[in-house]
Amino acid sequence: MQEQLYNAIVEMKEDEALALAREELEGGRDPLELVDLFRKAVEEVGDRYEKGEYFLPELMMTGQIMDQLAEMTKDKLKDEYEDSGKTRGKVLIGTVKDDIHDIGKNIVRFMLDANGFEVKDLGVDIAPEKFIEEAKQFEPQVVGLSALLTLAFDPMKDTVEAFEKAGLRNKIKIMVGGAPVDDKVCEYTGADAWGKDAVEAVSLAKKWVGGA
Amino acid sequence: MLTENWTSLTPDEKLEIRFDKWMNPEGVKFPPEAEKAFKERTRIIKDAVQLKKPSRIPVCPMMGFYPIFYGGVTAEDAMYDYEKLGQALKKYHQDFQPDCLASSFLYGPGKIFELLDYKLYKWPGHGTNINTPYQCWEDEYMKADEYDLMINDPSNYWMKVYLPRIFGALEPWKNMAPFTDLVELPFVGASLIPVGIPDVQEAFKKYLEAGQLAMEWIQAIGAIDGETLSTVGTPLILGGFSKAPFDTLGDTMRGTQPLMLDLFRRPEKVKEAMETLIPLHIEMGVRTATANNCPFVFMPLHKGADGFMSNKQYAEFYWPQLKAVILGLIDEGLVPLVFAEGGYNQRLEFLADPDIPEGKTLWFFDTTDMEKVKETLHGKSCFAGNVPVSLFKAGTPEQIDDYVKNLIEKVGQDGGFILSNGAVLDDAHAENLKAMFEAGKKYSP
């Protein structure tokens, strides 16, 4: 039964996964017991994405299934993550000022999450001051800046400089990403590194928090 | 129909007539220099598209708001003040002498968007800052349970459901009766009742006003582009417009995430909806290109790029429908100018589809590996690209020169190639852009 549920999740069988989970819970299964299975399933989806077997549709579908399962297990899934202290590290991400694109950023969030990071996603069009304010509270080890517009290179640079000015630059690592971002852009913005996709974002974050 | 015997012509004959009209525009009075430049530019572009070796490699950049900023105008002004828009575009074309026109069409009439309370985009001064280009604001403008409505009667769906959502001012149109009611005398009066509702009347007043603004706009921008064409001699290549059906659903109807979920939840509906869109997209491309006397139909591609889906999904949900639009346009004597934004490395094999006739398409690439492009498309389709946008902003003229030199050495020696930037250009240093034009001429075989 549990294996069936696991397979239903990783094979994108939404209705089946939800029905099986409901059955388990109604049969008296402690929701916490299912949480570990869910996490493993999400990791498997992440692995398949890394291997190039899964793409955006599967990540989005898994996100949807997990949201519904979390609802069903009354947020035990989320609590477990937060209480366990097992997170690999904290990552603050957002799309920089004047840019409202978020597809790429959302994939990065999903993949970091699937890899055990605690991710705070600020959303789109985030001003440098907002990044600083949030970083002071959240205390991330890694900050991820996303952009699709070429006009967002300057806001990226401004954000990196704002971390400098706030005296936080040496406490965090900054990665940049988005369709037009490359080594040239990385150098221009003063970020520590760039990644061409979510898989690279995860390996950078792992490298920086020492959990590779 | 461009000639009396149009329907009896073959696609090749139609294409020749379209090229001829494009290369010899009616009623344009060129000064001799500009005429010479225009003839050369149209000839080398045509040669490249037809897979010949042009006398030099055409340099056709894909412009976003760069010409506006270069001309010292804000993005907001470009969308509202046609005089300033014209000045900026004039300066850009005169200074850079590109081989294709950066059309004023692209910048859109902000006054209309404002009047109709357009919700689908945020634009400079209206959701983005005055110097940030317009950006699509994704939402579920078409709901999951509306596929059948859309498939069964798309125009009615647009009028009663979709337009009321994307234009606040047209919201009352949801009360309208379908035009297909109008089949017999007794239905005429009944069908018009909703039009008498005060809110609907108000919506129509705004719509009529928008029409006047559109007329004002087209006269202004028609004059801008006409002047550029005749004084600088730059031909229009973004003449018609069409889209890949998957992108229409994903960009501005269902939204990216809802559509991706639909691939699992209601895959057959997605396919049916795309089948509905195919003939509409062909017709749109044919009509717009014909109106502009241009053989090219611009098709910007978005959600089939690398990473967006697997090749298996692409083969099922993206390529067959895009291919149908491409073939439909070719059949009408048009050249689809397909712009593969982002990476397209995983998809190149699809583009080499043997059903697509040789020398009838023009593919622009962004971050795709151009050597692989040449391997796959040489002798099949003209390809263009791909100086990275990052270099224009964060690089030097020398780096641009090196990139172009290497690119032309690797893929530009045998014809069928046009030099361009990768992604649409908004932000750049002028000397870097100049370097691309100069390098294009310098290293052209």
Short mmCIF file of N, CA, C and O in Angstrom, two decimals, chain B residues 248-309:
data_model
loop_
_atom_site.label_atom_id
_atom_site.label_comp_id
_atom_site.label_asym_id
_atom_site.label_seq_id
_atom_site.Cartn_x
_atom_site.Cartn_y
_atom_site.Cartn_z
N THR B 248 0.05 29.94 -26.89
CA THR B 248 -1.16 30.75 -26.72
C THR B 248 -1.89 30.33 -25.45
O THR B 248 -2.27 31.16 -24.63
N LEU B 249 -2.03 29.01 -25.28
CA LEU B 249 -2.70 28.52 -24.07
C LEU B 249 -1.88 28.83 -22.82
O LEU B 249 -2.41 29.26 -21.80
N GLY B 250 -0.56 28.65 -22.92
CA GLY B 250 0.29 28.77 -21.73
C GLY B 250 0.64 30.20 -21.36
O GLY B 250 0.75 30.52 -20.18
N ASP B 251 0.81 31.06 -22.37
CA ASP B 251 1.26 32.43 -22.08
C ASP B 251 0.12 33.28 -21.52
O ASP B 251 0.28 33.98 -20.52
N THR B 252 -1.00 33.28 -22.22
CA THR B 252 -2.00 34.32 -21.93
C THR B 252 -3.41 33.78 -21.69
O THR B 252 -4.34 34.55 -21.53
N MET B 253 -3.57 32.44 -21.66
CA MET B 253 -4.92 31.91 -21.41
C MET B 253 -4.95 31.10 -20.11
O MET B 253 -5.40 31.59 -19.09
N ARG B 254 -4.44 29.86 -20.17
CA ARG B 254 -4.44 29.06 -18.94
C ARG B 254 -3.35 29.51 -17.97
O ARG B 254 -3.50 29.34 -16.76
N GLY B 255 -2.23 30.02 -18.49
CA GLY B 255 -1.07 30.30 -17.63
C GLY B 255 -0.16 29.08 -17.61
O GLY B 255 -0.61 27.96 -17.84
N THR B 256 1.12 29.30 -17.33
CA THR B 256 2.10 28.21 -17.44
C THR B 256 1.76 27.04 -16.52
O THR B 256 1.64 25.90 -16.97
N GLN B 257 1.64 27.32 -15.22
CA GLN B 257 1.42 26.19 -14.31
C GLN B 257 0.10 25.47 -14.56
O GLN B 257 0.08 24.25 -14.68
N PRO B 258 -1.02 26.18 -14.69
CA PRO B 258 -2.27 25.45 -14.96
C PRO B 258 -2.18 24.60 -16.22
O PRO B 258 -2.68 23.47 -16.25
N LEU B 259 -1.51 25.11 -17.26
CA LEU B 259 -1.42 24.33 -18.49
C LEU B 259 -0.55 23.09 -18.29
O LEU B 259 -0.87 22.01 -18.78
N MET B 260 0.56 23.26 -17.56
CA MET B 260 1.43 22.11 -17.30
C MET B 260 0.66 21.03 -16.52
O MET B 260 0.83 19.84 -16.74
N LEU B 261 -0.19 21.44 -15.61
CA LEU B 261 -0.99 20.48 -14.84
C LEU B 261 -2.05 19.83 -15.74
O LEU B 261 -2.36 18.65 -15.60
N ASP B 262 -2.57 20.61 -16.68
CA ASP B 262 -3.55 20.07 -17.62
C ASP B 262 -2.96 18.92 -18.45
O ASP B 262 -3.70 18.03 -18.89
N LEU B 263 -1.65 18.93 -18.66
CA LEU B 263 -1.03 17.84 -19.43
C LEU B 263 -1.28 16.49 -18.75
O LEU B 263 -1.31 15.46 -19.40
N PHE B 264 -1.46 16.51 -17.42
CA PHE B 264 -1.76 15.27 -16.70
C PHE B 264 -3.26 15.12 -16.45
O PHE B 264 -3.79 14.03 -16.46
N ARG B 265 -3.91 16.24 -16.20
CA ARG B 265 -5.31 16.16 -15.76
C ARG B 265 -6.31 16.08 -16.91
O ARG B 265 -7.37 15.50 -16.77
N ARG B 266 -6.01 16.77 -18.02
CA ARG B 266 -6.94 16.77 -19.15
C ARG B 266 -6.18 16.91 -20.48
O ARG B 266 -6.42 17.86 -21.23
N PRO B 267 -5.28 15.95 -20.72
CA PRO B 267 -4.42 16.06 -21.92
C PRO B 267 -5.21 16.14 -23.23
O PRO B 267 -4.84 16.87 -24.13
N GLU B 268 -6.33 15.41 -23.31
CA GLU B 268 -7.08 15.41 -24.57
C GLU B 268 -7.72 16.77 -24.84
O GLU B 268 -7.82 17.20 -25.99
N LYS B 269 -8.13 17.43 -23.77
CA LYS B 269 -8.73 18.76 -23.94
C LYS B 269 -7.69 19.76 -24.43
O LYS B 269 -7.97 20.63 -25.25
N VAL B 270 -6.47 19.63 -23.88
CA VAL B 270 -5.40 20.52 -24.31
C VAL B 270 -5.18 20.35 -25.81
O VAL B 270 -5.08 21.33 -26.56
N LYS B 271 -5.15 19.11 -26.25
CA LYS B 271 -4.92 18.86 -27.68
C LYS B 271 -6.08 19.38 -28.53
O LYS B 271 -5.86 19.98 -29.58
N GLU B 272 -7.28 19.15 -28.05
CA GLU B 272 -8.44 19.65 -28.81
C GLU B 272 -8.42 21.16 -28.91
O GLU B 272 -8.71 21.74 -29.97
N ALA B 273 -8.06 21.82 -27.81
CA ALA B 273 -8.01 23.29 -27.82
C ALA B 273 -6.96 23.77 -28.82
O ALA B 273 -7.17 24.74 -29.55
N MET B 274 -5.83 23.06 -28.87
CA MET B 274 -4.78 23.46 -29.81
C MET B 274 -5.22 23.23 -31.26
O MET B 274 -4.92 24.03 -32.13
N GLU B 275 -5.98 22.14 -31.47
CA GLU B 275 -6.52 21.91 -32.82
C GLU B 275 -7.42 23.07 -33.24
O GLU B 275 -7.44 23.48 -34.40
N THR B 276 -8.17 23.59 -32.28
CA THR B 276 -9.03 24.74 -32.55
C THR B 276 -8.19 25.96 -32.93
O THR B 276 -8.58 26.74 -33.80
N LEU B 277 -7.06 26.10 -32.26
CA LEU B 277 -6.24 27.29 -32.48
C LEU B 277 -5.45 27.26 -33.81
O LEU B 277 -5.14 28.31 -34.36
N ILE B 278 -5.14 26.06 -34.30
CA ILE B 278 -4.29 25.97 -35.50
C ILE B 278 -4.80 26.81 -36.67
O ILE B 278 -4.10 27.70 -37.14
N PRO B 279 -6.04 26.57 -37.13
CA PRO B 279 -6.50 27.39 -38.28
C PRO B 279 -6.59 28.88 -37.94
O PRO B 279 -6.34 29.72 -38.81
N LEU B 280 -6.91 29.20 -36.69
CA LEU B 280 -6.98 30.62 -36.30
C LEU B 280 -5.60 31.27 -36.38
O LEU B 280 -5.46 32.42 -36.80
N HIS B 281 -4.59 30.50 -35.97
CA HIS B 281 -3.22 31.04 -35.99
C HIS B 281 -2.67 31.15 -37.40
O HIS B 281 -1.87 32.04 -37.69
N ILE B 282 -3.06 30.23 -38.27
CA ILE B 282 -2.63 30.32 -39.66
C ILE B 282 -3.27 31.57 -40.28
O ILE B 282 -2.60 32.40 -40.89
N GLU B 283 -4.55 31.71 -40.08
CA GLU B 283 -5.28 32.85 -40.65
C GLU B 283 -4.71 34.18 -40.15
O GLU B 283 -4.53 35.12 -40.92
N MET B 284 -4.39 34.24 -38.86
CA MET B 284 -3.83 35.47 -38.30
C MET B 284 -2.49 35.81 -38.96
O MET B 284 -2.24 36.96 -39.33
N GLY B 285 -1.65 34.80 -39.14
CA GLY B 285 -0.35 35.02 -39.78
C GLY B 285 -0.50 35.48 -41.21
O GLY B 285 0.16 36.43 -41.64
N VAL B 286 -1.37 34.83 -41.95
CA VAL B 286 -1.58 35.17 -43.36
C VAL B 286 -2.12 36.60 -43.47
O VAL B 286 -1.61 37.42 -44.25
N ARG B 287 -3.13 36.90 -42.69
CA ARG B 287 -3.78 38.22 -42.77
C ARG B 287 -2.81 39.34 -42.41
O ARG B 287 -2.71 40.35 -43.10
N THR B 288 -2.07 39.17 -41.31
CA THR B 288 -1.21 40.27 -40.86
C THR B 288 -0.02 40.46 -41.80
O THR B 288 0.37 41.59 -42.09
N ALA B 289 0.55 39.38 -42.29
CA ALA B 289 1.68 39.50 -43.22
C ALA B 289 1.22 40.13 -44.53
O ALA B 289 1.90 40.99 -45.10
N THR B 290 0.05 39.72 -45.00
CA THR B 290 -0.48 40.26 -46.25
C THR B 290 -0.74 41.76 -46.11
O THR B 290 -0.38 42.56 -46.99
N ALA B 291 -1.30 42.16 -44.97
CA ALA B 291 -1.60 43.58 -44.74
C ALA B 291 -0.32 44.41 -44.77
O ALA B 291 -0.33 45.57 -45.17
N ASN B 292 0.79 43.81 -44.33
CA ASN B 292 2.05 44.55 -44.28
C ASN B 292 2.94 44.31 -45.50
O ASN B 292 4.11 44.72 -45.50
N ASN B 293 2.41 43.64 -46.52
CA ASN B 293 3.21 43.34 -47.70
C ASN B 293 4.55 42.71 -47.38
O ASN B 293 5.59 43.10 -47.90
N CYS B 294 4.52 41.76 -46.49
CA CYS B 294 5.77 41.15 -46.02
C CYS B 294 5.65 39.64 -46.11
O CYS B 294 4.62 39.08 -45.77
N PRO B 295 6.70 38.96 -46.58
CA PRO B 295 6.60 37.49 -46.70
C PRO B 295 6.86 36.76 -45.38
O PRO B 295 6.69 35.55 -45.31
N PHE B 296 7.26 37.51 -44.34
CA PHE B 296 7.63 36.84 -43.08
C PHE B 296 6.54 36.93 -42.01
O PHE B 296 5.88 37.95 -41.87
N VAL B 297 6.38 35.84 -41.29
CA VAL B 297 5.45 35.82 -40.16
C VAL B 297 6.25 35.51 -38.89
O VAL B 297 6.85 34.43 -38.76
N PHE B 298 6.27 36.46 -38.00
CA PHE B 298 7.04 36.33 -36.76
C PHE B 298 6.30 35.42 -35.77
O PHE B 298 5.12 35.63 -35.49
N MET B 299 7.03 34.43 -35.26
CA MET B 299 6.44 33.52 -34.26
C MET B 299 7.41 33.36 -33.09
O MET B 299 8.34 32.57 -33.16
N PRO B 300 7.21 34.10 -32.03
CA PRO B 300 8.08 33.94 -30.86
C PRO B 300 7.67 32.71 -30.06
O PRO B 300 6.50 32.55 -29.74
N LEU B 301 8.62 31.82 -29.80
CA LEU B 301 8.30 30.58 -29.07
C LEU B 301 8.73 30.68 -27.61
O LEU B 301 9.80 31.21 -27.32
N HIS B 302 7.92 30.16 -26.73
CA HIS B 302 8.24 30.28 -25.31
C HIS B 302 8.30 28.95 -24.55
O HIS B 302 9.34 28.55 -24.09
N LYS B 303 7.19 28.28 -24.45
CA LYS B 303 7.10 27.22 -23.45
C LYS B 303 7.43 25.82 -23.96
O LYS B 303 7.12 24.83 -23.29
N GLY B 304 8.08 25.75 -25.11
CA GLY B 304 8.57 24.46 -25.56
C GLY B 304 10.09 24.41 -25.50
O GLY B 304 10.71 23.45 -25.94
N ALA B 305 10.71 25.44 -24.92
CA ALA B 305 12.17 25.49 -24.85
C ALA B 305 12.71 24.40 -23.93
O ALA B 305 11.96 23.79 -23.17
N ASP B 306 14.03 24.17 -24.02
CA ASP B 306 14.68 23.18 -23.15
C ASP B 306 14.25 23.41 -21.71
O ASP B 306 14.21 24.56 -21.26
N GLY B 307 13.98 22.33 -20.99
CA GLY B 307 13.65 22.46 -19.58
C GLY B 307 12.16 22.62 -19.33
O GLY B 307 11.67 22.23 -18.28
N PHE B 308 11.44 23.15 -20.29
CA PHE B 308 10.00 23.36 -20.07
C PHE B 308 9.22 22.05 -20.14
O PHE B 308 8.16 21.92 -19.55
N MET B 309 9.73 21.10 -20.92
CA MET B 309 9.05 19.80 -21.01
C MET B 309 10.01 18.78 -21.59
O MET B 309 11.10 19.13 -22.04
#
